[in-house]
Coordinates of C-alpha atoms in Angstrom, one line a residue:
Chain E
X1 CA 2.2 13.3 -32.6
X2 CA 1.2 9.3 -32.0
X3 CA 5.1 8.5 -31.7
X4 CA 4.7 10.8 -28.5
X5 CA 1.6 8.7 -27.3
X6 CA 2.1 5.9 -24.4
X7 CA 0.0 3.0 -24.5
X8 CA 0.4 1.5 -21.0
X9 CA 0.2 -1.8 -22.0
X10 CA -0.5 -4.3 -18.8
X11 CA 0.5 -7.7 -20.5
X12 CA 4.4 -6.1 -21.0
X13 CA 4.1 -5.3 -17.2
X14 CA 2.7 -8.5 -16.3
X15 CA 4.8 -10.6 -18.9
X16 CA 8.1 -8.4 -16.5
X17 CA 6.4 -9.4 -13.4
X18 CA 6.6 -13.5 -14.4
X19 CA 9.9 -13.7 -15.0
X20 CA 10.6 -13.1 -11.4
X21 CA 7.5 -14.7 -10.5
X22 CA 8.8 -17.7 -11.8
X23 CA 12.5 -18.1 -10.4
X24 CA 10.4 -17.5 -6.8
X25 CA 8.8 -20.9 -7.7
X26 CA 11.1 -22.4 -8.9
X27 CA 13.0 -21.6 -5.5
X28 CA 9.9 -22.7 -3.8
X29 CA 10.0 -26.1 -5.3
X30 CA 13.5 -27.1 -5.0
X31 CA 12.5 -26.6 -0.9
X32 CA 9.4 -29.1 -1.5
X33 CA 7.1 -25.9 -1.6
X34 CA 4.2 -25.8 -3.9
X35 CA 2.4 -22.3 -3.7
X36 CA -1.0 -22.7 -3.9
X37 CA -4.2 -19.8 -4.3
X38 CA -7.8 -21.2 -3.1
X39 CA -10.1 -19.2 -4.5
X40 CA -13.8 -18.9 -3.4
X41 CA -16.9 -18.8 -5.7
X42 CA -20.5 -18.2 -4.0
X43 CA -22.8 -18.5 -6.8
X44 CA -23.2 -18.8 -10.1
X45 CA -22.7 -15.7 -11.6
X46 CA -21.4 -16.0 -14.6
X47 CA -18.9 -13.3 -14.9
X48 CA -17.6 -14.0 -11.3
X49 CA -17.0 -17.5 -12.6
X50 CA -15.1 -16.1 -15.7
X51 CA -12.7 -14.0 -13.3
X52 CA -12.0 -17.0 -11.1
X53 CA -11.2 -19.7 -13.7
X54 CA -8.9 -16.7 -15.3
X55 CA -7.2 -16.7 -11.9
X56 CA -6.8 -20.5 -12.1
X57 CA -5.5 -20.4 -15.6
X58 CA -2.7 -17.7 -14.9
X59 CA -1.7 -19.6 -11.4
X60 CA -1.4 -22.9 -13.8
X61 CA 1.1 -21.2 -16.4
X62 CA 3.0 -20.0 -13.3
X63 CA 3.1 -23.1 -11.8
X64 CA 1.4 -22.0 -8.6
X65 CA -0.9 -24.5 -7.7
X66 CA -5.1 -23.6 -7.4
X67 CA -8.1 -24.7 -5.4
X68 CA -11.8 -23.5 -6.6
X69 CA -14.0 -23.7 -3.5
X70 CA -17.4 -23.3 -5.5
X71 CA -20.2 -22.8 -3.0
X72 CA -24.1 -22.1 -3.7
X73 CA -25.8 -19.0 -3.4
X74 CA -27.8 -19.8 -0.7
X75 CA -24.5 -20.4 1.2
X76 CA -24.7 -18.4 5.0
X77 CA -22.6 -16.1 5.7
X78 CA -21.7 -18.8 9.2
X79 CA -21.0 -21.9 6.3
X80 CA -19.1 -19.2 4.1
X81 CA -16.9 -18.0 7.5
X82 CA -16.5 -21.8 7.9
X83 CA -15.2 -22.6 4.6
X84 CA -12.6 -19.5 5.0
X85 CA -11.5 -21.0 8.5
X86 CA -10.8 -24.3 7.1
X87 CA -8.5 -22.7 4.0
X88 CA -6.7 -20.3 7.1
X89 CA -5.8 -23.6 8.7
X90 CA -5.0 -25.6 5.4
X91 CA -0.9 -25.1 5.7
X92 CA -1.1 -26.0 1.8
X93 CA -3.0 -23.1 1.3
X94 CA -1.1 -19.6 1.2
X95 CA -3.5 -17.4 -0.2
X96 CA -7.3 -16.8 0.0
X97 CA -9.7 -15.1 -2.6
X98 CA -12.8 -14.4 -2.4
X99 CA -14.4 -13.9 -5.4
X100 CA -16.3 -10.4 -5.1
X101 CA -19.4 -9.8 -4.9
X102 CA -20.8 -12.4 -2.9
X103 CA -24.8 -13.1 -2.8
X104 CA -26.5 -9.8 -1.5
X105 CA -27.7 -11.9 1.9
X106 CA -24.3 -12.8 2.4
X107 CA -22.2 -10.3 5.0
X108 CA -19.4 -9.5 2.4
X109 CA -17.0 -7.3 5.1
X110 CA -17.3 -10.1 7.5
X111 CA -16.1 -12.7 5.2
X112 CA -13.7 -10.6 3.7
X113 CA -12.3 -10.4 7.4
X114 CA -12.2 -14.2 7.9
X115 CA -9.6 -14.3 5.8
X116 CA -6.1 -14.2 8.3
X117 CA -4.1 -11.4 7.5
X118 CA -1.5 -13.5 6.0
X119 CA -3.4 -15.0 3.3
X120 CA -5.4 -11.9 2.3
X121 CA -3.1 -11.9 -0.6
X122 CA -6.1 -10.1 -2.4
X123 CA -5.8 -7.0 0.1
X124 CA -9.3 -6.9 1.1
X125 CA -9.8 -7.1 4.9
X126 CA -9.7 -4.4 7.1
X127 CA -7.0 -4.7 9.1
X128 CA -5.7 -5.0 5.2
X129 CA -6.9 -1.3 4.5
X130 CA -5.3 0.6 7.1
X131 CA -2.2 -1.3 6.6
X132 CA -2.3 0.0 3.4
X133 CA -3.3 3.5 4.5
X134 CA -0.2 3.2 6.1
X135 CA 1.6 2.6 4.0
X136 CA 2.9 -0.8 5.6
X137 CA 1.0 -3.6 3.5
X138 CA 2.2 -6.6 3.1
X139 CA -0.6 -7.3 0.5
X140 CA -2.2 -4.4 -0.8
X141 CA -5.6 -4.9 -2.9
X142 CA -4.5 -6.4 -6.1
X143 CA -6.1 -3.8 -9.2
X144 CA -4.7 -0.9 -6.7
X145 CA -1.2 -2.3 -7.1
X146 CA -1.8 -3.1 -10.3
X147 CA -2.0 0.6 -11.3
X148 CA 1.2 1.6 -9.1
X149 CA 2.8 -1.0 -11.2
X150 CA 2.0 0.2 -14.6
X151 CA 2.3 4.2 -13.5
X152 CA 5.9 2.5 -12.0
X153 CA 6.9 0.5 -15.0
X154 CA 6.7 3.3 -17.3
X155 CA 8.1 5.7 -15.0
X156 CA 5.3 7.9 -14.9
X157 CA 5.8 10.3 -12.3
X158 CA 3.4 9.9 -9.2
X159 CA 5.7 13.0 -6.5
X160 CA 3.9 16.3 -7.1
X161 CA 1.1 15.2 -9.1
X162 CA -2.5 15.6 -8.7
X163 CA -4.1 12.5 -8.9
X164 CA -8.1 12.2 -9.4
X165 CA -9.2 9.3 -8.5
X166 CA -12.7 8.4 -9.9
X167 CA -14.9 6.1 -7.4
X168 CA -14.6 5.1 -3.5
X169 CA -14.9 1.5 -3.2
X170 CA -13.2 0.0 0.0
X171 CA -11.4 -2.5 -2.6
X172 CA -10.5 0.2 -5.3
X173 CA -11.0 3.9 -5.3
X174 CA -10.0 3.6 -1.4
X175 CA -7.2 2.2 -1.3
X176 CA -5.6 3.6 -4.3
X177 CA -6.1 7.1 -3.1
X178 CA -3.9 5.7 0.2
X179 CA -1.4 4.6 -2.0
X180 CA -0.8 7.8 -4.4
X181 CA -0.8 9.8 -1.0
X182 CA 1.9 7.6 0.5
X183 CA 3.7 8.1 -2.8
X184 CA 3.7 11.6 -2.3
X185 CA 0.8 12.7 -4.9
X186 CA -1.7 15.5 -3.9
X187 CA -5.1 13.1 -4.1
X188 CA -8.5 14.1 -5.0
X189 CA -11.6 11.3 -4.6
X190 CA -14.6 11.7 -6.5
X191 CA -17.5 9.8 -6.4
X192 CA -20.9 10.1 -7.7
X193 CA -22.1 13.0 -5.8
X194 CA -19.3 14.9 -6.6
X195 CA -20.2 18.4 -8.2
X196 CA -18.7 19.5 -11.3
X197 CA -17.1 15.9 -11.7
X198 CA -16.0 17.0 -15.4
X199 CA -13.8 20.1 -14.1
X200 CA -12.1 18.3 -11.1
X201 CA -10.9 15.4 -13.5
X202 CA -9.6 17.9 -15.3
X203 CA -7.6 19.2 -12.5
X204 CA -5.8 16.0 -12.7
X205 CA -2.0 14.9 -14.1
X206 CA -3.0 11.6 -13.6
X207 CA -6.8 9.8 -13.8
X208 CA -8.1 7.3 -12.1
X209 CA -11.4 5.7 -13.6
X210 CA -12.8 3.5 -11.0
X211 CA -16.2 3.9 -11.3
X212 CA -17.8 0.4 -12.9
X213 CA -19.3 2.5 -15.3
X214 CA -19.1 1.9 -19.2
X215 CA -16.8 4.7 -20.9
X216 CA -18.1 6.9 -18.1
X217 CA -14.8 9.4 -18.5
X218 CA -15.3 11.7 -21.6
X219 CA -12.3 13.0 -23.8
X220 CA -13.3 16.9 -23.2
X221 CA -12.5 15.9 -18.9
X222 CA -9.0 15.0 -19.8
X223 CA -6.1 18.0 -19.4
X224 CA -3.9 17.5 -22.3
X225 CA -0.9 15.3 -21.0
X226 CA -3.1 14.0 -18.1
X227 CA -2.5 9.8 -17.5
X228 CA -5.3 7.8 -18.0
X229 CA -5.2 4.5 -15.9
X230 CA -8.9 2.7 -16.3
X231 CA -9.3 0.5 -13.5
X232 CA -12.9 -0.4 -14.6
X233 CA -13.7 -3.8 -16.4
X234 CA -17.8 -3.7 -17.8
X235 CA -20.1 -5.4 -20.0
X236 CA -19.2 -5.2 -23.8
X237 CA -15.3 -6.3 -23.0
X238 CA -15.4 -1.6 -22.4
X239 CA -13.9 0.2 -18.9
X240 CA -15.2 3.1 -17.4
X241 CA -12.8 5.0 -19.9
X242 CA -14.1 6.5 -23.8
X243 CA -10.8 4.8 -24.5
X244 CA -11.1 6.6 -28.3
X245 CA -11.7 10.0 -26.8
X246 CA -9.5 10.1 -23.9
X247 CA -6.5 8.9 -26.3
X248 CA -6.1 12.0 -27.9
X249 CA -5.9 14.5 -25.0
X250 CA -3.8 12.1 -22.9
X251 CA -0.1 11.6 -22.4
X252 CA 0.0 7.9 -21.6
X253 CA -3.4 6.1 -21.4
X254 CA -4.1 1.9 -20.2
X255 CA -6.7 0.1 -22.8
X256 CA -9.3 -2.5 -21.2
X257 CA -8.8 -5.4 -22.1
X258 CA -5.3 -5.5 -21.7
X259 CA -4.5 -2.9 -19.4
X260 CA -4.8 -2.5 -15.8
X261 CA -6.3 -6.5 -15.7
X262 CA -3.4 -8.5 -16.7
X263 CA -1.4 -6.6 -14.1
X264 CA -4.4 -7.6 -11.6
X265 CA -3.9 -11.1 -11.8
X266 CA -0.4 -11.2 -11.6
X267 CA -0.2 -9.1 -8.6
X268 CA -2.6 -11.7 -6.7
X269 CA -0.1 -14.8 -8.2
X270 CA 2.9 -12.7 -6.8
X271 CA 1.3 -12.3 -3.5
X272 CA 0.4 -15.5 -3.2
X273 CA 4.1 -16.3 -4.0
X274 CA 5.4 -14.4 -1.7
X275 CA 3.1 -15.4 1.4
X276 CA 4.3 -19.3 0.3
X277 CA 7.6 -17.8 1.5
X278 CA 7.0 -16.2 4.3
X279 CA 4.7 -19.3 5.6
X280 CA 7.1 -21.9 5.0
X281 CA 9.7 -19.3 7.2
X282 CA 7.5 -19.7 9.5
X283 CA 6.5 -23.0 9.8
Chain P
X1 CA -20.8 42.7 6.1
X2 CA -19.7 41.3 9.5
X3 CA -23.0 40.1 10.4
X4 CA -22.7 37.2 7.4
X5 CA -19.5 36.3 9.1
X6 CA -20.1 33.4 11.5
X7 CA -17.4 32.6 14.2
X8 CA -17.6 28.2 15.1
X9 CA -17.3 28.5 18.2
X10 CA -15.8 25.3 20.0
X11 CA -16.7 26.5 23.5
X12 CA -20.6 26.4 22.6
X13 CA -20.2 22.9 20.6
X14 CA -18.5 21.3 23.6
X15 CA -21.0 22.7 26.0
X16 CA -23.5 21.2 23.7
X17 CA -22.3 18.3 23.8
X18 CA -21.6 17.8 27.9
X19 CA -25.2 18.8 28.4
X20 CA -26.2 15.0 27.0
X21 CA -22.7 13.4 28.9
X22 CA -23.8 14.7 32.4
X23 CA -27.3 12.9 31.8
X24 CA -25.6 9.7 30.4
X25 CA -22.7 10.0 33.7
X26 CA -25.9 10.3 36.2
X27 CA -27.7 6.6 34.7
X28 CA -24.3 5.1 34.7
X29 CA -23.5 6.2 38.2
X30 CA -27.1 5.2 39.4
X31 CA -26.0 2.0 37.9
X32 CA -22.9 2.1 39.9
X33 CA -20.7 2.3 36.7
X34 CA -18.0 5.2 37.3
X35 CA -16.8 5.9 33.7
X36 CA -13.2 6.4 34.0
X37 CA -10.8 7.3 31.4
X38 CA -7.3 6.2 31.5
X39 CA -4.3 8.5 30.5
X40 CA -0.6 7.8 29.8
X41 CA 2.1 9.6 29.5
X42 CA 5.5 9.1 28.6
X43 CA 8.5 11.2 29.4
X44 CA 7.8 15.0 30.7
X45 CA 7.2 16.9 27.5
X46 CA 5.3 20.1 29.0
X47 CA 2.9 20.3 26.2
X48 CA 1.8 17.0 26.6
X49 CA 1.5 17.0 30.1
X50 CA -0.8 20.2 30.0
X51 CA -2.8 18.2 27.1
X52 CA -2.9 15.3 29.5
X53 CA -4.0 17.5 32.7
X54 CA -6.6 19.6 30.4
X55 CA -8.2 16.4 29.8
X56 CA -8.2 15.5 33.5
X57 CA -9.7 18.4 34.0
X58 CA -12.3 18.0 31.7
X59 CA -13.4 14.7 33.2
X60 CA -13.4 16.1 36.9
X61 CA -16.2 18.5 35.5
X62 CA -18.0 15.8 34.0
X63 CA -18.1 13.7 36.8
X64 CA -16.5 11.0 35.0
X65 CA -12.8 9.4 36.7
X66 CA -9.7 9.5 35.4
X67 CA -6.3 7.9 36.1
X68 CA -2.9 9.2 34.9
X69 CA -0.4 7.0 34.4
X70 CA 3.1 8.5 34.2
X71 CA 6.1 6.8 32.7
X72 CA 9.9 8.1 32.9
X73 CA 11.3 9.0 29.0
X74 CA 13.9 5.9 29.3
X75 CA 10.3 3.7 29.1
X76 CA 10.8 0.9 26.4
X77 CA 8.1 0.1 24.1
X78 CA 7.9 -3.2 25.8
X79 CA 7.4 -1.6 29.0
X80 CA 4.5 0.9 27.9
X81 CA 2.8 -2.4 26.0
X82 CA 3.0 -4.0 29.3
X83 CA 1.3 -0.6 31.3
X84 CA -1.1 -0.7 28.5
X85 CA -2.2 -4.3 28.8
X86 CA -2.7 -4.2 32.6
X87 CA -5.5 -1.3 31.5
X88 CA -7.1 -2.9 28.8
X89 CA -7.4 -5.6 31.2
X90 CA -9.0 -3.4 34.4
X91 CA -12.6 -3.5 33.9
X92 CA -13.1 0.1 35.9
X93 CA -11.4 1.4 33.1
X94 CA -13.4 2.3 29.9
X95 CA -10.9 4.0 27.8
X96 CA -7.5 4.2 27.4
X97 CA -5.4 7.7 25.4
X98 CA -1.8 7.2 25.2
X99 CA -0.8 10.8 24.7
X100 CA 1.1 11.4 21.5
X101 CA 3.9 12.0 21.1
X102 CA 5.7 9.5 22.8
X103 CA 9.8 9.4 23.1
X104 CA 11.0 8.4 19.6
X105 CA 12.6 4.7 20.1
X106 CA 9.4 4.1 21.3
X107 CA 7.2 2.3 18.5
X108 CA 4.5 4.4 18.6
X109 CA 2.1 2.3 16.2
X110 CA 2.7 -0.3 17.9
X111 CA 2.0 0.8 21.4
X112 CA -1.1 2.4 19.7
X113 CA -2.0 -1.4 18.8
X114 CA -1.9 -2.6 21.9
X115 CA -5.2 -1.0 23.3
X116 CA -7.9 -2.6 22.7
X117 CA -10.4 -1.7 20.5
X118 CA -13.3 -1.6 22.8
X119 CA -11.2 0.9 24.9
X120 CA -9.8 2.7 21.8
X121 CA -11.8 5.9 22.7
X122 CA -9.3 8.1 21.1
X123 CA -9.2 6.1 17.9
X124 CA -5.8 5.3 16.9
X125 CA -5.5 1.9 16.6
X126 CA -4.9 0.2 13.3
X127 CA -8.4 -1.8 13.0
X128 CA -10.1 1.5 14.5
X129 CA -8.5 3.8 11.2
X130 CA -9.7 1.3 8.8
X131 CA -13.0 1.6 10.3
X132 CA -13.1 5.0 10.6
X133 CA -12.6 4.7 6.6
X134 CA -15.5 2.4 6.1
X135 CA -17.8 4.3 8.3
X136 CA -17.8 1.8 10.8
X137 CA -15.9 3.3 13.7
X138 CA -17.2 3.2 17.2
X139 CA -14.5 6.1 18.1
X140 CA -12.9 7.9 15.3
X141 CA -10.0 9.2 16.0
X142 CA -11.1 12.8 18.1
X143 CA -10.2 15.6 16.5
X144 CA -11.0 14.3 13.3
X145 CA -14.8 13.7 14.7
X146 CA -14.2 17.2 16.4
X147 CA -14.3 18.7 13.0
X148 CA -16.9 16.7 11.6
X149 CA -19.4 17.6 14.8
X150 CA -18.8 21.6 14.2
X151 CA -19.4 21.2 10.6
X152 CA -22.5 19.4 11.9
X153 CA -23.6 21.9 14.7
X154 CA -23.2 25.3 13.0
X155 CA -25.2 23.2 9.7
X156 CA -23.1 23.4 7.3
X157 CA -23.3 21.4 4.3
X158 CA -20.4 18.9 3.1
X159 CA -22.3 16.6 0.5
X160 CA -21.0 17.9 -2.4
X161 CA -18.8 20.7 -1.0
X162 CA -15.0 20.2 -2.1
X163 CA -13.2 20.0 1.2
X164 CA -9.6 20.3 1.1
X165 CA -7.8 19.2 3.9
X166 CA -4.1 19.7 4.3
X167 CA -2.1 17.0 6.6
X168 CA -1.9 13.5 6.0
X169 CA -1.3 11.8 9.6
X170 CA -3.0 9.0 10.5
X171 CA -4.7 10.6 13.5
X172 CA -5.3 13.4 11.8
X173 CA -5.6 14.5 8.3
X174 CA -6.1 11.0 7.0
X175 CA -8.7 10.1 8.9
X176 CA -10.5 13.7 8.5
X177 CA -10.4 13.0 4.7
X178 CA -12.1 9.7 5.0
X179 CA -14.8 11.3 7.3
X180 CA -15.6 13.9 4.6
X181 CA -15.6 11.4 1.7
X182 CA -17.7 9.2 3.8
X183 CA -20.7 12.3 4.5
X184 CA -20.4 12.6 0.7
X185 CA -17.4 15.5 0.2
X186 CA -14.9 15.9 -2.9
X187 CA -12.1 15.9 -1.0
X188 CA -8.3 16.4 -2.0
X189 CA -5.8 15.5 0.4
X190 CA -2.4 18.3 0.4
X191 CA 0.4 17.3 2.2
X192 CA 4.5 18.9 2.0
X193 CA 5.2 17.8 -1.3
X194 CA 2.1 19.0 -2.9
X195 CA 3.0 21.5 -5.7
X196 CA 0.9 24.7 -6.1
X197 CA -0.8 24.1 -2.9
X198 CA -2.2 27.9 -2.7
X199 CA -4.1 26.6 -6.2
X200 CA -5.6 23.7 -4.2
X201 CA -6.7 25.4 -1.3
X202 CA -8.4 27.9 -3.8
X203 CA -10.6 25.5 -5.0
X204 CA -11.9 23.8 -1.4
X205 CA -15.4 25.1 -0.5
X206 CA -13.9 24.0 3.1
X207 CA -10.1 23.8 4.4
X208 CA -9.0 21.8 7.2
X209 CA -5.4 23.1 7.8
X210 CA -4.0 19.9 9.8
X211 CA -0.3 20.6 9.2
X212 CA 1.5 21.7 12.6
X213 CA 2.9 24.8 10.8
X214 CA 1.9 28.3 12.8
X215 CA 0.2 30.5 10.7
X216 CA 0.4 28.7 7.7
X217 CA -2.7 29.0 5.1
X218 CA -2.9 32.3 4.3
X219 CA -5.6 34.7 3.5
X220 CA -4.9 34.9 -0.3
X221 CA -5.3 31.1 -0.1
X222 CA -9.4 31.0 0.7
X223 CA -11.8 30.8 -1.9
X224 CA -14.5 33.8 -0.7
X225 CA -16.6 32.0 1.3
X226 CA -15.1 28.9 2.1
X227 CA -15.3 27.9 5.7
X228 CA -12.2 27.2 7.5
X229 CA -11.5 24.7 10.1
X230 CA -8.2 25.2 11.9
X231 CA -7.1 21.8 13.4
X232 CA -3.5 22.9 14.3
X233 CA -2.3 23.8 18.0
X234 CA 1.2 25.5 18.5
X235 CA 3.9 27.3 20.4
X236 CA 2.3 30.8 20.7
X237 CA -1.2 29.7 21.7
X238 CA -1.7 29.9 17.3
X239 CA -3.3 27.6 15.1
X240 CA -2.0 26.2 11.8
X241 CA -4.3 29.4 10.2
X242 CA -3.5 32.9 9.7
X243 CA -6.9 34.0 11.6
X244 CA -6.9 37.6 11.3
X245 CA -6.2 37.2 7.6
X246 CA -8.4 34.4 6.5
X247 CA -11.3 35.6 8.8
X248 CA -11.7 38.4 5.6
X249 CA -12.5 36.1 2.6
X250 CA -14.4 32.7 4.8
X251 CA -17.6 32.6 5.8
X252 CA -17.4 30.7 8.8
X253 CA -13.7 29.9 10.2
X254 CA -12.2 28.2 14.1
X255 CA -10.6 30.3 16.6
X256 CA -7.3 28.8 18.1
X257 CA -7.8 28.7 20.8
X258 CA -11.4 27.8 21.7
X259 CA -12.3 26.2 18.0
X260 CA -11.1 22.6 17.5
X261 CA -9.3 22.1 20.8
X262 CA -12.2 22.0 23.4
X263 CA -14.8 20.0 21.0
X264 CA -11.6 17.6 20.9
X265 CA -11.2 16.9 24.1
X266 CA -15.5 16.7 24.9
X267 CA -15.2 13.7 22.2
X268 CA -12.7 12.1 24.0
X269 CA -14.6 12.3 27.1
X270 CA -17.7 11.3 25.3
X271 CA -16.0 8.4 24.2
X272 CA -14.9 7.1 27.1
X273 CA -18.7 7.5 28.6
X274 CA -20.0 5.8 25.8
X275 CA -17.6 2.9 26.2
X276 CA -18.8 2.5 29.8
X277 CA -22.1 1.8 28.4
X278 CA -21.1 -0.7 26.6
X279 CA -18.7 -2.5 28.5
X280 CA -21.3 -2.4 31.0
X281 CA -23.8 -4.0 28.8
X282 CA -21.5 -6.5 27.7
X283 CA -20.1 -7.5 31.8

């Protein structure tokens, strides 16, 4: 029956998350504080640049302030680490992107851990990840929190479940199988030598398509009533999900666009929000 | 047939492995380095004061120093930060295990977090875990890269395999599932609130019982064939395995004792050898 059918729409959850997002500003400014994101763009990839002038775009509607650092792609990974130090000292600044991926010569991990702890409001150094792991994140990775939001907003069960997460990136697949642990789900990561892919997914109660591969999750994988949350954003505006196929199998299933993105985004805005109000408790 | 039944034997990894330590011990010492290991202990828990002496013990044999630092149970975690700084400042030490557990008002992560990394030889520190997780780890934590080196020694295969590890502590059964994921395992992570958990372990192609519980995965639990890893150490001189019954269906399973345990500890020591090197290097 389609009445029984979810459709885990991100822009409601995201449209939720604003509300709050915005008396937090609000707050902020009545004390003289304007929250502000830098992001950082190396290169000129085109898609990279999409994603960050998004970003800017959502903090402007929010009222959260944004600086685009746009570097070249012959940029070192030393000048890089040098434009990252200068935003970690920049008391204006409360929260540091970097846009991802970076140029292949360009040491990616070490950036990423340039960025002090309490800006990473994009969850992506190491110290970061086992944070996370434990449980004890101040900023978890953004799309990983994305999808606790959505699975939380619907009130989709996560205790007790098998969860099969699809893909093992240190900013994705990673860190979401931390966070479905900590929330008490039994966790299964695939990845691309995984055996018999097709018969774990269908082990799970809950799917997690992380892959970065178009419509790489077929309908026939899915356990009728299984969740399917498609964390994957590819060329063709398509996720890693057969979005048609996997609808009819599935209890409650996230679209792309519109889905676990929107959520994205306003995760790294909230984050950003809330490390403006932990730095100016600091100050 | 008993013949196809193969016993992993910690004894003979952990002699293995002290073969290439009493080689590295002789260049250091001809060097005039004295690898030393540094224990502490807090409060007079019997168990972890025979943990503590076994691996004094095992350093005597090796030629390599240790020093046991003993702290009364009333020690606050301020104090044992303090013990720990005045080590990670000594340069004749070259590793430093705060046994665990330690008295509960201590904060325990964060007395972890106070060795330093370079000294971290039994891997618990925040930074080392996420390392550990990204393949990057100098000194994984040491039973978890116990497990991994007996996989490794008696050859058999974990691309591939689905490994199902039961546990989720940070020292243990996370940072065993990471290991497996990283050498290209399927791995599912069970932990108390796991429903069906006999069904799980049925489907692993290797368990890793990491849960504290005596004799607690059962026979009728293990695919046949499977290979069993018994990471679990309690009252009764039992692991966390029903041996006699599991023995039946694996294919290649750990004593207790003489599995895990002894390979554990030769890590540690390892480690801390290892460490001297490159302290050395770096004085």
């Amino acid at each position: 029956m389609s009445t029984d059918k979810l459709i885990l729409n991100g822009q409601t959850v995201a449209d939720f998350m604003k509300e709050d997002m915005a008396s937090k500003v609000a707050i902020l400014k009545e004390k003289g504080i304007q929250p502000c994101l830098a992001t950082i763009l190396v290169g000129d990839d085109p898609s990279s640049a999409t994603y960050v002038r998004m970003k800017g775009n959502a903090c402007a509607r929010l009222g959260v302030h944004s600086i685009k650092v746009v570097l070249s792609a012959d940029t070192s990974t030393d000048e890089l680490i040098q434009e990252i130090n200068k935003l970690n000292e920049d008391p204006s600044v409360h929260g540091i992107l970097l846009q991802h991926p970076v140029p292949n010569h360009i040491d990616e991990r070490a950036a990423f851990d340039a960025i002090s702890i309490e800006k990473d409001v994009d969850g992506v150094t190491t110290l970061g990840f086992a944070l996370n792991a434990f449980g004890e994140a101040e900023f978890p990775s953004c799309t990983p929190q994305a999808i606790m939001r959505i699975l939380d907003f619907y009130n989709i069960q996560i205790e007790g479940k098998h969860a099969v997460v699809i893909g093992r990136s240190p900013i994705l697949g990673k860190p979401v199988s931390a966070m479905l642990l900590n929330r008490n789900a039994t966790v299964t990561t695939c990845h691309s030598k995984t055996v018999n892919l097709e018969e774990i997914v269908k082990l799970g109660d809950i799917i997690i398509a992380a892959v970065g591969k178009p419509l790489f999750v077929k309908g026939d994988w899915i356990k009728p009533g299984a969740v399917v949350i498609d964390a994957g954003y590819n060329k063709g505006n398509v996720g890693d999900v057969d979005y048609e196929a996997c609808f009819v199998p599935s209890s409650a299933i996230t679209p792309v666009p519109g889905g676990v993105g929107p959520v994205t985004i306003a995760t790294l805005i909230e984050h950003t929000i809330k490390s403006a109000y932990k730095l100016s408790e600091n100050a």
